[in-house]
Short mmCIF file of C-alpha atoms in Angstrom, two decimals:
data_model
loop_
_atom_site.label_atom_id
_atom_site.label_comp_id
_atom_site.label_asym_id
_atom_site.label_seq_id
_atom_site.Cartn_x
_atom_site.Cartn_y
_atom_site.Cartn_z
CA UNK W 1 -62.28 -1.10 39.57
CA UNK W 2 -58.66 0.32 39.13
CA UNK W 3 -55.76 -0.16 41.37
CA UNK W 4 -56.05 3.30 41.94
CA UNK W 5 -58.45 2.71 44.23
CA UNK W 6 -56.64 0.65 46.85
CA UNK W 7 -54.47 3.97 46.78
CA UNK W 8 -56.88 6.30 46.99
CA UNK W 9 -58.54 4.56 50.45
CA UNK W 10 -55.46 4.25 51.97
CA UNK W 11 -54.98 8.38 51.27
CA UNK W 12 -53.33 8.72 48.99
CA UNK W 13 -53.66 10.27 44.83
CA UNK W 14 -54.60 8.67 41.93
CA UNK W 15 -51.69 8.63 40.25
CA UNK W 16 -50.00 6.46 43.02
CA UNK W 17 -51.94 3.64 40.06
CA UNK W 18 -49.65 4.75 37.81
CA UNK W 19 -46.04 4.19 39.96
CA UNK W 20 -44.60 1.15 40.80
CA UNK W 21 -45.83 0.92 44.40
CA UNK W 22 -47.41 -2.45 43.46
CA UNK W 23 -48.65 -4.75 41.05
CA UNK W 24 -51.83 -3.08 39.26
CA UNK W 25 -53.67 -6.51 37.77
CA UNK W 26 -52.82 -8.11 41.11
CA UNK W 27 -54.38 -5.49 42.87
CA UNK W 28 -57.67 -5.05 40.91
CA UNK W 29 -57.99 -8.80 41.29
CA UNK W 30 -57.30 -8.45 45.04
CA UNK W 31 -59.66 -5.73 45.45
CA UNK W 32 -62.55 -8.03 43.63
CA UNK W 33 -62.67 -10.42 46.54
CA UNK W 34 -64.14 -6.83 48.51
CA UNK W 35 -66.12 -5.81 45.83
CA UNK W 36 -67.80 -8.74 43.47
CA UNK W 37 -69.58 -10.24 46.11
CA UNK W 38 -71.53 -7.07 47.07
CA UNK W 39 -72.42 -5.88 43.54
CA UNK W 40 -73.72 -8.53 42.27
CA UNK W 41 -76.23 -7.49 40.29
CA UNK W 42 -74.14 -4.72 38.97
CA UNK W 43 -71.59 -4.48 36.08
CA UNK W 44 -67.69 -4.21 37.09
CA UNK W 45 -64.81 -3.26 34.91
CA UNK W 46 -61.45 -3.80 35.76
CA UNK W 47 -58.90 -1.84 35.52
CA UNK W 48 -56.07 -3.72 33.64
CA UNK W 49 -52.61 -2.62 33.07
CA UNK W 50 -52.28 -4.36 29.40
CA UNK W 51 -48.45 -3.39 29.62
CA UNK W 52 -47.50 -5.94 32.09
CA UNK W 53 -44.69 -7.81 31.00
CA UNK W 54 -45.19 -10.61 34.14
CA UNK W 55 -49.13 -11.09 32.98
CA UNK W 56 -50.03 -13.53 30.36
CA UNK W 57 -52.67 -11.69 29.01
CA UNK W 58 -55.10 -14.42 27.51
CA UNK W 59 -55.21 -16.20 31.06
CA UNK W 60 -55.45 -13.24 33.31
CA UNK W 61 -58.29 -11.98 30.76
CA UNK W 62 -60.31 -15.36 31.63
CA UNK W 63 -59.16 -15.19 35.06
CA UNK W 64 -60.83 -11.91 35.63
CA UNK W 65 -64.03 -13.43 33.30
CA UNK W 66 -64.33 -16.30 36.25
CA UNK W 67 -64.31 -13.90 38.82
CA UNK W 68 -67.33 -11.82 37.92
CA UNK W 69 -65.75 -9.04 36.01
CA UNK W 70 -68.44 -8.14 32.56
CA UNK W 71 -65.20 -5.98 31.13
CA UNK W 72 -62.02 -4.20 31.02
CA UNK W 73 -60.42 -0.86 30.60
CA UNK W 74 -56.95 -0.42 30.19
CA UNK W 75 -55.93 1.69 33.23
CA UNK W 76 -53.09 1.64 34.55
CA UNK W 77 -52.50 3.21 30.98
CA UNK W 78 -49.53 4.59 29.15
CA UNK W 79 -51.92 7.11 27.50
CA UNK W 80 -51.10 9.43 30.55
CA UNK W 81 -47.52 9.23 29.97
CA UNK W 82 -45.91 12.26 27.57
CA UNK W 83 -42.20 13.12 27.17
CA UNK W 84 -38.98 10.95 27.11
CA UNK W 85 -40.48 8.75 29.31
CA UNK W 86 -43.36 8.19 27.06
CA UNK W 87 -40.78 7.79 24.20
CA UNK W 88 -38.64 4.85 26.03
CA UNK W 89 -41.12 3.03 27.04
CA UNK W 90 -43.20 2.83 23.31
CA UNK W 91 -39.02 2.33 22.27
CA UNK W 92 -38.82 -0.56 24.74
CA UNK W 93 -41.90 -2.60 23.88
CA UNK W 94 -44.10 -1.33 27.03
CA UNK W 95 -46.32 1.04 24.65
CA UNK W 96 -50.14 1.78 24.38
CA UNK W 97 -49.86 -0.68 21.24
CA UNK W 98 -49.76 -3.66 24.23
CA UNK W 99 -53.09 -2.10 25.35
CA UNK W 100 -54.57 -2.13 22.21
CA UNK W 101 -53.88 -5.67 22.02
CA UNK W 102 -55.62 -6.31 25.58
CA UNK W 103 -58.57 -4.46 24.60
CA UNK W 104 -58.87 -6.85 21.23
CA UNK W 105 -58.14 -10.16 23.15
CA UNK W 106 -61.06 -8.94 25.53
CA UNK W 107 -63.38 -8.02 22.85
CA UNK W 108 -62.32 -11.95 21.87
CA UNK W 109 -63.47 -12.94 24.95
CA UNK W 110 -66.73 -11.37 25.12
CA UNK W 111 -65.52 -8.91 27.71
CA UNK W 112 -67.24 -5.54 27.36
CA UNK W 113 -64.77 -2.91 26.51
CA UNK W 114 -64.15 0.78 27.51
CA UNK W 115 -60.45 2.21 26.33
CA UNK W 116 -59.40 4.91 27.31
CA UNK W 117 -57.45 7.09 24.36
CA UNK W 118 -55.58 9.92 23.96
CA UNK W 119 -55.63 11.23 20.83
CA UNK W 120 -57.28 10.65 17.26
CA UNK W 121 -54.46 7.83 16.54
CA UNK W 122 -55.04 5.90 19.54
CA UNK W 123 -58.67 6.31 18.72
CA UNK W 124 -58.22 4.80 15.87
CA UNK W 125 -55.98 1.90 16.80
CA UNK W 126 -58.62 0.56 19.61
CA UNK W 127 -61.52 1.34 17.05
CA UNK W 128 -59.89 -1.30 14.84
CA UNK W 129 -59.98 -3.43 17.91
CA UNK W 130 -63.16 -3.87 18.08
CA UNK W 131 -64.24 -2.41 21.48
CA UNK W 132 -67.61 -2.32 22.67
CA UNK W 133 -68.12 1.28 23.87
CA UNK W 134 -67.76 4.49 22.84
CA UNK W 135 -64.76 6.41 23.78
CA UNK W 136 -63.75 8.34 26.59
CA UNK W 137 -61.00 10.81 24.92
CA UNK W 138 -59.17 12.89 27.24
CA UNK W 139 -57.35 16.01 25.96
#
């Protein structure tokens, strides 16, 4: 379940998850008040934005645990990001790297894991953290 979604129904793209029209974790957490109680026999991921500066991660992670979510992904993500902009924000401490570290403090959790990465060095880095899927690797 990404914030995406909330965007999507409400007509509008995908990408709107990736802007600042709103706060991604609150969303997703928001949006599993809807959605938990009718799947419950099914497995839900939630889309977490690992970069949030506002989110202690540890918490939220058991937060979302309590709720009913079996794992994470790490959408919004960075990963989708190229150019300067990509550049000042891995220069200003809001990089994939703080995703990485999600996905590990999930995998710590017992949260079932599926990162999206980028590239054969972001492969690598959330392969060393331990996550508990294969990859999805967008080119």
């Amino acid at each position: 379940m990404y914030n995406s979604g909330r965007f999507r129904m409400a007509g509008r793209g995908s990408l709107a998850g990736l802007m600042a029209y709103g706060d991604a974790n609150a969303i997703v957490v928001d949006m599993a008040s809807e959605v938990l109680p009718i799947v419950q026999d099914t497995p839900v991921l939630a889309g977490v934005n690992g970069t949030d500066p506002f989110r202690l991660m540890g918490p939220f992670l058991d937060d979302l645990k309590r709720l009913g979510f079996t794992g994470v992904q790490n959408f919004p993500t960075v990963g989708l990001i190229d150019g300067v902009f990509r550049a000042n924000l891995e220069e200003t401490g809001m990089g994939f790297g703080l995703e990485v570290d999600m996905i590990r403090l999930a995998n710590e959790k017992d949260l079932f894991t599926a990162p999206y990465v980028f590239d054969e060095d972001q492969a690598r880095s959330m392969a060393a953290a331990g996550p508990t899927s294969s990859f999805r690797t967008w080119a």
